[in-house]
PDB file of C-alpha atoms and ligand atoms in Angstrom:
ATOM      1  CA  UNK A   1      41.713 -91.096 -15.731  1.00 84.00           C
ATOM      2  CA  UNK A   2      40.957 -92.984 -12.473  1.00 93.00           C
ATOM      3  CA  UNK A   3      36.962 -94.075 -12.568  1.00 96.00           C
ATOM      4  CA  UNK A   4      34.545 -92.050 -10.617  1.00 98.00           C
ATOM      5  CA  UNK A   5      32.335 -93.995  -8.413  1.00 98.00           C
ATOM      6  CA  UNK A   6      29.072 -91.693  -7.552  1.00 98.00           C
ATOM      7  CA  UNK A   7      25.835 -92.954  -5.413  1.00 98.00           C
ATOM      8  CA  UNK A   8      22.475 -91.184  -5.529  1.00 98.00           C
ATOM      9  CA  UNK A   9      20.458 -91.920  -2.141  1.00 98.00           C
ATOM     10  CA  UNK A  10      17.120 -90.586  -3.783  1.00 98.00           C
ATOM     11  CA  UNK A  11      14.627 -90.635  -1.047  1.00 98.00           C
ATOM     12  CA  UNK A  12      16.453 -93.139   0.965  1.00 98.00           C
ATOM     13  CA  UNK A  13      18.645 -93.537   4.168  1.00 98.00           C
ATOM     14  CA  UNK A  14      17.933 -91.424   7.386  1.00 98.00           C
ATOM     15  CA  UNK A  15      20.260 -88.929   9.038  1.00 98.00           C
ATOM     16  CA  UNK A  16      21.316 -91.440  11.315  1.00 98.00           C
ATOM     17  CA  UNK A  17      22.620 -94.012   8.202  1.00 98.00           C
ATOM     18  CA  UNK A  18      23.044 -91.349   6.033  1.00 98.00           C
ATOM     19  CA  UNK A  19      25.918 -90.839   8.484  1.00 98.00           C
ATOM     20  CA  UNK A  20      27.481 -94.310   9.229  1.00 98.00           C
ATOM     21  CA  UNK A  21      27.300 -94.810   5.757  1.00 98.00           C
ATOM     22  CA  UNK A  22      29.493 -91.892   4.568  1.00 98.00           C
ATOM     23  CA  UNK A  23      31.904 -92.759   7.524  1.00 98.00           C
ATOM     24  CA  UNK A  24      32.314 -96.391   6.451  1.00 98.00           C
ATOM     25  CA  UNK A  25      33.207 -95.665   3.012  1.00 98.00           C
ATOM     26  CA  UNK A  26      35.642 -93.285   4.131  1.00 98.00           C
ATOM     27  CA  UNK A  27      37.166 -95.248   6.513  1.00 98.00           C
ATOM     28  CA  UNK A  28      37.017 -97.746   3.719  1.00 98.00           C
ATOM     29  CA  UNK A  29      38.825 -95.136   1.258  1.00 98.00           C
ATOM     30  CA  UNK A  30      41.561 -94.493   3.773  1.00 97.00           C
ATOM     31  CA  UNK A  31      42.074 -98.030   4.718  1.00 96.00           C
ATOM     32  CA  UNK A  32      42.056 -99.551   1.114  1.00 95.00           C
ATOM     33  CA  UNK A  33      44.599 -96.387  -0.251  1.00 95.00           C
ATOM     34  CA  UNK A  34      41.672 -95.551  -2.693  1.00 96.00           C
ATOM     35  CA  UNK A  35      42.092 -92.412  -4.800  1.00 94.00           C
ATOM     36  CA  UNK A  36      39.421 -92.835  -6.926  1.00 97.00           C
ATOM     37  CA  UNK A  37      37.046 -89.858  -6.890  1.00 98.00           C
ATOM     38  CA  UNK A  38      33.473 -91.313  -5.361  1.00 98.00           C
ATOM     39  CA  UNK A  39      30.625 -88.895  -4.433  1.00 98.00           C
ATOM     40  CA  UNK A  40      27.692 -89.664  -2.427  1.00 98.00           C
ATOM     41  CA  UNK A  41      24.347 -87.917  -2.719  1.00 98.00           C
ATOM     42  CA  UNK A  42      22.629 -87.870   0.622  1.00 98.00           C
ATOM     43  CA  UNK A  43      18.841 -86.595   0.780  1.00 98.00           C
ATOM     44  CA  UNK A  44      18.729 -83.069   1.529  1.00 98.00           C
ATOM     45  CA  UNK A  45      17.268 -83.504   5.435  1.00 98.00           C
ATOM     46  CA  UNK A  46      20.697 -85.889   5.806  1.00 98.00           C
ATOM     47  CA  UNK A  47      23.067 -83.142   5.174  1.00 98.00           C
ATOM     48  CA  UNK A  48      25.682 -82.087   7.467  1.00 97.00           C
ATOM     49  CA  UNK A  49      29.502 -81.109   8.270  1.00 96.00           C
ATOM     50  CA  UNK A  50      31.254 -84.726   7.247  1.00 96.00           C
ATOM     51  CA  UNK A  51      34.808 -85.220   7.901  1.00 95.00           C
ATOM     52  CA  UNK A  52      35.827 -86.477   4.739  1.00 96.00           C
ATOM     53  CA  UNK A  53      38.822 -87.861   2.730  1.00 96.00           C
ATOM     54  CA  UNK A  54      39.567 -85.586  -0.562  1.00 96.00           C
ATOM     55  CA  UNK A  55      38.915 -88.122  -3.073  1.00 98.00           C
ATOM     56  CA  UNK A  56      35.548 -88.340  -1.337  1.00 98.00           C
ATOM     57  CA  UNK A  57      32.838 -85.903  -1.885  1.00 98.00           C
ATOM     58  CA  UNK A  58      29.319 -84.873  -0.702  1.00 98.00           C
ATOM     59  CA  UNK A  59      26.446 -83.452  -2.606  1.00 98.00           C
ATOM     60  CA  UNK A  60      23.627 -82.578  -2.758  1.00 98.00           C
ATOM     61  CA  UNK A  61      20.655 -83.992  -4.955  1.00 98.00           C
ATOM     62  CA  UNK A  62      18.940 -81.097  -5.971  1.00 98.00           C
ATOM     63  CA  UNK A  63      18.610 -77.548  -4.241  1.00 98.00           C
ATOM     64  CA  UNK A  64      16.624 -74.018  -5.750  1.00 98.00           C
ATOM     65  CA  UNK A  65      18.408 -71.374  -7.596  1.00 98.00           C
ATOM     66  CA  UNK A  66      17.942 -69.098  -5.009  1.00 98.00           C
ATOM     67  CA  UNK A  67      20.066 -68.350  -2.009  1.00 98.00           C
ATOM     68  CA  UNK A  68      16.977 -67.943  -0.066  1.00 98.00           C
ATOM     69  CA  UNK A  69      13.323 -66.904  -0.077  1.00 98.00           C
ATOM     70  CA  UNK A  70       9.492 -68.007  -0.792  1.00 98.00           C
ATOM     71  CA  UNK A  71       9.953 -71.444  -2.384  1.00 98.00           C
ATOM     72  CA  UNK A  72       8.182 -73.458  -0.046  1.00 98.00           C
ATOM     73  CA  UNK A  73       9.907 -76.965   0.180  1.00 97.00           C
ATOM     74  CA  UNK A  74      12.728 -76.088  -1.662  1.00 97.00           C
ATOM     75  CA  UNK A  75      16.252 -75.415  -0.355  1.00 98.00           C
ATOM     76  CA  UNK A  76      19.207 -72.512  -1.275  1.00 98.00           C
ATOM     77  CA  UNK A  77      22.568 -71.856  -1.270  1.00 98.00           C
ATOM     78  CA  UNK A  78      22.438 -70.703   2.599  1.00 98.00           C
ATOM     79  CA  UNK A  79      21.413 -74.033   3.388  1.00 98.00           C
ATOM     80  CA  UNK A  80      24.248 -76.132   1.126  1.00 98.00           C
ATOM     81  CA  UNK A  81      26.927 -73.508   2.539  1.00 98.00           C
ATOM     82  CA  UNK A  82      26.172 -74.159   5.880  1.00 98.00           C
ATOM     83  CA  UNK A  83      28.084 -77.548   5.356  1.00 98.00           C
ATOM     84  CA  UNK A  84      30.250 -76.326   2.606  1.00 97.00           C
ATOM     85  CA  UNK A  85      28.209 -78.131  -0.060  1.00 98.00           C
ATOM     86  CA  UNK A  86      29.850 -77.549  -3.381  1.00 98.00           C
ATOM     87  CA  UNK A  87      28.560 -80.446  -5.726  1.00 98.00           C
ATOM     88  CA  UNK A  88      24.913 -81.321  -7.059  1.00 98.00           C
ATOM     89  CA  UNK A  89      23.331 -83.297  -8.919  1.00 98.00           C
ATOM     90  CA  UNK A  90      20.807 -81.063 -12.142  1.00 98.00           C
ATOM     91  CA  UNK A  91      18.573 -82.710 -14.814  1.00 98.00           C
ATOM     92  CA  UNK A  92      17.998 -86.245 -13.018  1.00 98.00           C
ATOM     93  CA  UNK A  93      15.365 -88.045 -15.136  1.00 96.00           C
ATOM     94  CA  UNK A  94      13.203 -88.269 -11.738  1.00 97.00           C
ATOM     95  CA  UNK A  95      12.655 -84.362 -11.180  1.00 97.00           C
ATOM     96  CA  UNK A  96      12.565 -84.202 -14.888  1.00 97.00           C
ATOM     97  CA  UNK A  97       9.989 -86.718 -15.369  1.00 95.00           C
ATOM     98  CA  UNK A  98       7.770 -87.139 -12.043  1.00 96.00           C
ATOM     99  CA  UNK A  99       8.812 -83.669 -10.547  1.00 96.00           C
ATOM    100  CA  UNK A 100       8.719 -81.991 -13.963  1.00 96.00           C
ATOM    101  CA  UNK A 101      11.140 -79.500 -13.868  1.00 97.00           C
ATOM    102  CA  UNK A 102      11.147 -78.651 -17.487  1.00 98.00           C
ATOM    103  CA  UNK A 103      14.416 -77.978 -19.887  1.00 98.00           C
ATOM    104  CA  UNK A 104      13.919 -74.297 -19.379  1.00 98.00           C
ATOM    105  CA  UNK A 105      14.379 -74.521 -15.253  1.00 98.00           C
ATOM    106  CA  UNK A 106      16.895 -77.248 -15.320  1.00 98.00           C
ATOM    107  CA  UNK A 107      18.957 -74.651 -17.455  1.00 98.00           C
ATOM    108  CA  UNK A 108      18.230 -72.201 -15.255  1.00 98.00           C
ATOM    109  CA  UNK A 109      19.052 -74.296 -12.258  1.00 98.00           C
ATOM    110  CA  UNK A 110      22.341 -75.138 -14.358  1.00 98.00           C
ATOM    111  CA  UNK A 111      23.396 -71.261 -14.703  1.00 98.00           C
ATOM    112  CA  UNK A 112      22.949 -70.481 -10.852  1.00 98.00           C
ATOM    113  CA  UNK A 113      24.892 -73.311 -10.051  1.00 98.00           C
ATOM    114  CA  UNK A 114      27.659 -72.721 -12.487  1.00 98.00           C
ATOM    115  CA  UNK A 115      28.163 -68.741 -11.441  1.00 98.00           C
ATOM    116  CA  UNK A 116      28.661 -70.052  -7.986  1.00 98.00           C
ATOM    117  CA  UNK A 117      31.273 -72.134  -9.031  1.00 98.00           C
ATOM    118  CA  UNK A 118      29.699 -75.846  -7.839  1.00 98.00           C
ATOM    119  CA  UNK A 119      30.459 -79.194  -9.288  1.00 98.00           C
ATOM    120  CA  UNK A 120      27.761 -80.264 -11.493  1.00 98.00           C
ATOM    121  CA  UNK A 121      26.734 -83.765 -12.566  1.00 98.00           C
ATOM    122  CA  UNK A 122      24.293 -83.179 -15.160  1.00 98.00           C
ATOM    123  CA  UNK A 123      21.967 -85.706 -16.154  1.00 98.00           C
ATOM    124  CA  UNK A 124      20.382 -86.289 -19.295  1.00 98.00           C
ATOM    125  CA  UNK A 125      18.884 -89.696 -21.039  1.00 98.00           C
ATOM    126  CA  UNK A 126      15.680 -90.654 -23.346  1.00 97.00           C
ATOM    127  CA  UNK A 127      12.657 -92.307 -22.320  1.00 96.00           C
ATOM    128  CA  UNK A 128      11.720 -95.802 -23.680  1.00 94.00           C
ATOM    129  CA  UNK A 129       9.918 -94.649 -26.503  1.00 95.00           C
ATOM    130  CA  UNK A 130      12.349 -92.400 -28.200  1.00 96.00           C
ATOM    131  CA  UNK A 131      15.241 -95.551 -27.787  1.00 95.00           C
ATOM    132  CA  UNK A 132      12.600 -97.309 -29.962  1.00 94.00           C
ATOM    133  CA  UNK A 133      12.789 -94.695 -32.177  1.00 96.00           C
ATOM    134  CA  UNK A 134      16.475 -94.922 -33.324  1.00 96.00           C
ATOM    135  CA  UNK A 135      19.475 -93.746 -32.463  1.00 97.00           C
ATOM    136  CA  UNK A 136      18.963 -90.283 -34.680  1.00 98.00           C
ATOM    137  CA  UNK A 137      15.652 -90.027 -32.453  1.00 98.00           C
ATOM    138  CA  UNK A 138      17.820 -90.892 -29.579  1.00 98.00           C
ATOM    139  CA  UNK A 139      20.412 -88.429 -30.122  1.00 98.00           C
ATOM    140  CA  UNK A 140      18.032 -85.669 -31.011  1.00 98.00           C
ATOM    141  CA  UNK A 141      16.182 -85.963 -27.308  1.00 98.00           C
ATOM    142  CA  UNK A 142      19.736 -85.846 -25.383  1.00 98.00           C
ATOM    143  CA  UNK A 143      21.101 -82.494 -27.795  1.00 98.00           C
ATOM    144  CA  UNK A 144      18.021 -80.781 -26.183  1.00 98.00           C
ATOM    145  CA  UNK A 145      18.695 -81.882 -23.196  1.00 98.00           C
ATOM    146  CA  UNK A 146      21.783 -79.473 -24.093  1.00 98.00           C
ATOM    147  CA  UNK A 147      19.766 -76.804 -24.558  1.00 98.00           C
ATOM    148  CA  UNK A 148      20.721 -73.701 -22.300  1.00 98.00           C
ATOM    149  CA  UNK A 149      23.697 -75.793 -20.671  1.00 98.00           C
ATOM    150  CA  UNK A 150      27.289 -74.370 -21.066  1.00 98.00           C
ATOM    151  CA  UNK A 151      29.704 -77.908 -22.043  1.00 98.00           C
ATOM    152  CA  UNK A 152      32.521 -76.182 -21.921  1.00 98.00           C
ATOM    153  CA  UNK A 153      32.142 -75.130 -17.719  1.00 98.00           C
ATOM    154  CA  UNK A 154      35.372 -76.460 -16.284  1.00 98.00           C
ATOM    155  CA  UNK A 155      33.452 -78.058 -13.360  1.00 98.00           C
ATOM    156  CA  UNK A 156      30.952 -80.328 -15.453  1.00 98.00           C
ATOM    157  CA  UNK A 157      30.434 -83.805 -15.107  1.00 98.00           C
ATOM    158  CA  UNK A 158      27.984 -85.088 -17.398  1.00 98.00           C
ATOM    159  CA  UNK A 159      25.851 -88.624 -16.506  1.00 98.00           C
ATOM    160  CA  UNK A 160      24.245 -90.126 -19.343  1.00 98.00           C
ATOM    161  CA  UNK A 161      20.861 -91.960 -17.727  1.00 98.00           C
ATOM    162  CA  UNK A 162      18.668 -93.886 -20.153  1.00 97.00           C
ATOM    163  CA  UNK A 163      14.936 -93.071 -18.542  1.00 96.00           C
ATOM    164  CA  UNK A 164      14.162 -96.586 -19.317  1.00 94.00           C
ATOM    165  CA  UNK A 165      17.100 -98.470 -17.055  1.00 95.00           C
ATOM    166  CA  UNK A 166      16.632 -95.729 -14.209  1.00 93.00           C
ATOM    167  CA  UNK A 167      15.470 -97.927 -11.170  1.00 86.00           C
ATOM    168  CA  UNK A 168      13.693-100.708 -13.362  1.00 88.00           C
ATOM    169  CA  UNK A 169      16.460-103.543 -13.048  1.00 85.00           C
ATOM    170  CA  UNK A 170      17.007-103.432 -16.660  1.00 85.00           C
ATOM    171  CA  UNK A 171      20.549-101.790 -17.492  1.00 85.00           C
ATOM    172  CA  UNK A 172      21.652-100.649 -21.112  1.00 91.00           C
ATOM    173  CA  UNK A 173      23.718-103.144 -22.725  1.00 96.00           C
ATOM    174  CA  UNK A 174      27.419-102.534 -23.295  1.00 97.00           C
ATOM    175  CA  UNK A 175      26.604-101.798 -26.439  1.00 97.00           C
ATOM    176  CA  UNK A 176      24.196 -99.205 -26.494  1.00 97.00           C
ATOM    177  CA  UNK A 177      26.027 -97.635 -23.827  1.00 98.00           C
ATOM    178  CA  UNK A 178      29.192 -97.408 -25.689  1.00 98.00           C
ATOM    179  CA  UNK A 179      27.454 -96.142 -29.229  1.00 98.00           C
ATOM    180  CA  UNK A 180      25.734 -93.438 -26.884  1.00 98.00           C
ATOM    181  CA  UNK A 181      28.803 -92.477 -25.028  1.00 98.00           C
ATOM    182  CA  UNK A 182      30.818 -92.512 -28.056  1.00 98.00           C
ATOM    183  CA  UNK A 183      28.952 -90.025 -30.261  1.00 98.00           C
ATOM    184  CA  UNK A 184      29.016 -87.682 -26.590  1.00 98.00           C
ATOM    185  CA  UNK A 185      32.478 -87.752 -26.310  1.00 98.00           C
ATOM    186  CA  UNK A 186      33.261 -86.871 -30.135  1.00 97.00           C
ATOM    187  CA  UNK A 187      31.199 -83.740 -29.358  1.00 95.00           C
ATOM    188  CA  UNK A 188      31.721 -82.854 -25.338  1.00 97.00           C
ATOM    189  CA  UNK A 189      35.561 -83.383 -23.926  1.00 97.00           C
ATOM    190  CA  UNK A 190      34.223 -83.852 -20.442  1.00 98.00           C
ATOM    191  CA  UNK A 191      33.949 -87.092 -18.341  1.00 98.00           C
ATOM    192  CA  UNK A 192      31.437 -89.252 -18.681  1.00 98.00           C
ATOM    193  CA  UNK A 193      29.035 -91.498 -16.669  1.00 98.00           C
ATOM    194  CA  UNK A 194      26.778 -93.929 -17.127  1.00 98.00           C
ATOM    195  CA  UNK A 195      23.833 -94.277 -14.699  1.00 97.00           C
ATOM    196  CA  UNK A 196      20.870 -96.925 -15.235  1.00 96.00           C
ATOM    197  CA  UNK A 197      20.587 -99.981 -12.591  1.00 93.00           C
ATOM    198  CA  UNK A 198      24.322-100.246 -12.755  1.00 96.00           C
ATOM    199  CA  UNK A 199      25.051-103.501 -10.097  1.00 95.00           C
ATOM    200  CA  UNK A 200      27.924-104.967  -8.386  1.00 95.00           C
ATOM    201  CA  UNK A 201      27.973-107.711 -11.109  1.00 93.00           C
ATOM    202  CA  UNK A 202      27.946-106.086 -14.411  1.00 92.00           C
ATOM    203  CA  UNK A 203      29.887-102.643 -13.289  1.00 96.00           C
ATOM    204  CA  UNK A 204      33.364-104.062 -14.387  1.00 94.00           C
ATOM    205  CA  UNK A 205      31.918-104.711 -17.834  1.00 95.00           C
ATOM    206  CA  UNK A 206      30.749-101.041 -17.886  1.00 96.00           C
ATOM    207  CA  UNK A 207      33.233 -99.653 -16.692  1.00 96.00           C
ATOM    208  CA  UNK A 208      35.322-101.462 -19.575  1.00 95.00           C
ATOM    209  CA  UNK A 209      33.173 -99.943 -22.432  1.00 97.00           C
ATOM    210  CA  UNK A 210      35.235 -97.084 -24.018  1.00 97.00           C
ATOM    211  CA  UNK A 211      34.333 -93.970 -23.185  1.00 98.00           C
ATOM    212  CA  UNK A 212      32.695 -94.528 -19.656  1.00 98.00           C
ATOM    213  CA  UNK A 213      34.360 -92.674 -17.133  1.00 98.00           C
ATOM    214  CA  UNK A 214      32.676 -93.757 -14.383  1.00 98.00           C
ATOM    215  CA  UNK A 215      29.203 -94.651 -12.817  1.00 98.00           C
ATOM    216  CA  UNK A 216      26.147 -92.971 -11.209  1.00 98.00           C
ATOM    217  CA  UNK A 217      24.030 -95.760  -9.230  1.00 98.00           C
ATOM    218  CA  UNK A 218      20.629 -95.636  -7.303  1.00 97.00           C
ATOM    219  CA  UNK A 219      19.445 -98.439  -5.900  1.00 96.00           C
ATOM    220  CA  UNK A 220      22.434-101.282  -5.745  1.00 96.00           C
ATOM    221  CA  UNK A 221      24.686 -98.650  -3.988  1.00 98.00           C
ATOM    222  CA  UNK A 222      22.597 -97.801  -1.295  1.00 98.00           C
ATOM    223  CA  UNK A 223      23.864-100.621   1.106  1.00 98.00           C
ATOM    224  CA  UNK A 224      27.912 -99.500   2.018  1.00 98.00           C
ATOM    225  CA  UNK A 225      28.732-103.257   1.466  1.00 97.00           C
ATOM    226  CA  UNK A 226      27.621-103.130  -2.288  1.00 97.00           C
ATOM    227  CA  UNK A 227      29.607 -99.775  -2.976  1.00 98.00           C
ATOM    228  CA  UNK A 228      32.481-100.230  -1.292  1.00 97.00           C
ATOM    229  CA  UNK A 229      32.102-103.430  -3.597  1.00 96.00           C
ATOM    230  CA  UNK A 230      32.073-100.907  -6.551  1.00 97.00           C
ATOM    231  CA  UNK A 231      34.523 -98.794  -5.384  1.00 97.00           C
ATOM    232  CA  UNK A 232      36.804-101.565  -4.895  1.00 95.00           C
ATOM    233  CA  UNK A 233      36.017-102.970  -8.299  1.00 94.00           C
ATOM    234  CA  UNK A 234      36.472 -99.963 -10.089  1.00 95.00           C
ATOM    235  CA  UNK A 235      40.056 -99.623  -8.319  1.00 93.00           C
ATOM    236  CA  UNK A 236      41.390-102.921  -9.479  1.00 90.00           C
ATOM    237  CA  UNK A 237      40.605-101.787 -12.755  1.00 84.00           C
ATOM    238  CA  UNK A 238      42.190 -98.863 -12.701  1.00 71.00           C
ATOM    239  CA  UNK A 239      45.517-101.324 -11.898  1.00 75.00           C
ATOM    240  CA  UNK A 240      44.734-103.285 -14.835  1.00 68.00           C
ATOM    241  CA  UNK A 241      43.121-106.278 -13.232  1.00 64.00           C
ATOM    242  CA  UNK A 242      41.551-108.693 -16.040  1.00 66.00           C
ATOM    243  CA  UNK A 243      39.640-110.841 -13.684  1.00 66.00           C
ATOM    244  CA  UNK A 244      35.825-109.683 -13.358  1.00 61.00           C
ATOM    245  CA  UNK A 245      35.172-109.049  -9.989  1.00 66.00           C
ATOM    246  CA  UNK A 246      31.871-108.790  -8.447  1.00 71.00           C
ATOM    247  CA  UNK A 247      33.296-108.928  -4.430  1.00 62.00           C
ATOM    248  CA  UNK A 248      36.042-107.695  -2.824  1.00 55.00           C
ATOM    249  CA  UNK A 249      37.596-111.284  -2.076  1.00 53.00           C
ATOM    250  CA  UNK A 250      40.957-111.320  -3.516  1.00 47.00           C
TER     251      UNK A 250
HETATM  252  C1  PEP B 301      20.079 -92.868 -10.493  1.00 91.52           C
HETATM  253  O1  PEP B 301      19.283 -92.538  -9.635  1.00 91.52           O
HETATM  254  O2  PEP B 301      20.838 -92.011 -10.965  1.00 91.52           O
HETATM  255  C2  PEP B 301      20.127 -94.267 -10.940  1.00 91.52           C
HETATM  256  C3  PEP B 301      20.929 -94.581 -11.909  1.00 91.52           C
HETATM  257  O3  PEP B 301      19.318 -95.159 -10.289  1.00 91.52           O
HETATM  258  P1  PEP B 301      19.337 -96.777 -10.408  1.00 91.52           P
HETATM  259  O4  PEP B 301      20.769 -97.223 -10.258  1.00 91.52           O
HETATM  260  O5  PEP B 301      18.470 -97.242  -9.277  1.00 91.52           O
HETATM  261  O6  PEP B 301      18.812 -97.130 -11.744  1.00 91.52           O
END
């Protein structure tokens, strides 16, 4: 399976470069021959009709489970159709942790978005103090993250984001990432990301652990230099290139 390449804008970009940005990795897609699958998850006031490859997709980072109504600051499915938005993001450690949407609404979030037939990378990781637990303590906090979420929906993709490496600088090592991923995978046959300060240097090692299908990045992808670097990384590696790569110089 080719690696997916997936960039979360948080609360960054404007319309303006939310928009040169999408076009220059899909000129860059087109140009390159890339057919890896990379998404890109503008802010919600950046959203619009793209003109897009098919290997490229846009979504959106969180919306209500509502089509429409009294949710004051909150967006529906009205809004997401207008531009054919089919993809978001659910259970992000940010509206989990500062925004605290709570297991119970990020399952219900889940179940709206899943009857309507929408991509969904869901995200689930521990905080600092439950890694220091152990990895039973560990594995405990992400089952519950399962709680109320259907892993056998056809259009899951499921991010695994250690609270701790989300937008400190500090990623999981190779080899925490691979025991995680490894125990997922035994239980959930659906791909896999990992997401955690995941930069240009360092992705080819990730994306050689087994079991890592791919990557969800904040912060280093939010300049189109430095993901087209990723995107370019991951495909050499999908053609079996040894050499680790952290540019796209050949
Ligand atoms: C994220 O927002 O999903 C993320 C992984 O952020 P960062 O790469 O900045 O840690």
């Amino acid at each position: 399976m080719k690696k997916i390449i997936a960039s979360n804008f948080k609360t960054n970009h404007t319309r303006k470069s939310t928009r040169e940005f999408i076009e220059d990795i899909n000129q860059y897609l087109s140009e390159k021959n890339i057919d890896n699958d990379v998404y890109i998850f503008p802010t919600a006031t950046s959203l619009d009709s793209f003109e897009t490859a098919s290997n490229l997709t846009i979504g959106v980072q969180n919306a209500y489970y509502t089509k429409s109504g009294s949710f004051t600051g909150e967006i529906g499915t009205i809004h997401l159709d207008e531009f054919g938005i089919k993809t978001i993001l659910i259970g992000h450690s940010e509206r989990r942790h500062i925004l605290g949407e709570t297991q119970k609404e990020v399952a219900l979030k889940y179940n709206y978005f899943k009857a309507l037939g929408y991509k969904i990378i869901y995200c689930f990781g521990e905080p600092l103090e439950v890694k220091q637990a152990g990895l039973t303590e560990t594995l405990g906090y992400i089952w519950e993250q399962f709680d109320g979420i259907d892993l056998n929906y056809e259009n899951l993709i499921l991010a695994y984001e250690p609270v701790w490496a989300i937008g400190t600088g500090i990623s999981a090592t190779t080899e925490d990432i691979g025991t995680i991923h490894r125990k997922i995978k035994k239980k959930i046959d659906k791909p896999l990301l990992y997401g955690g300060s995941v930069k240009v240097c360092g992705l080819q090692d990730i994306l050689e652990v087994p079991n890592v299908d791919g990557v969800l990045v904040g912060t280093a992808s939010w300049v189109a230099e430095d993901f087209k670097k990723m995107i370019y990384i991951a495909n050499k590696m999908d053609q079996n290139s040894k050499k680790i790569i952290c540019s796209t110089e050949e």
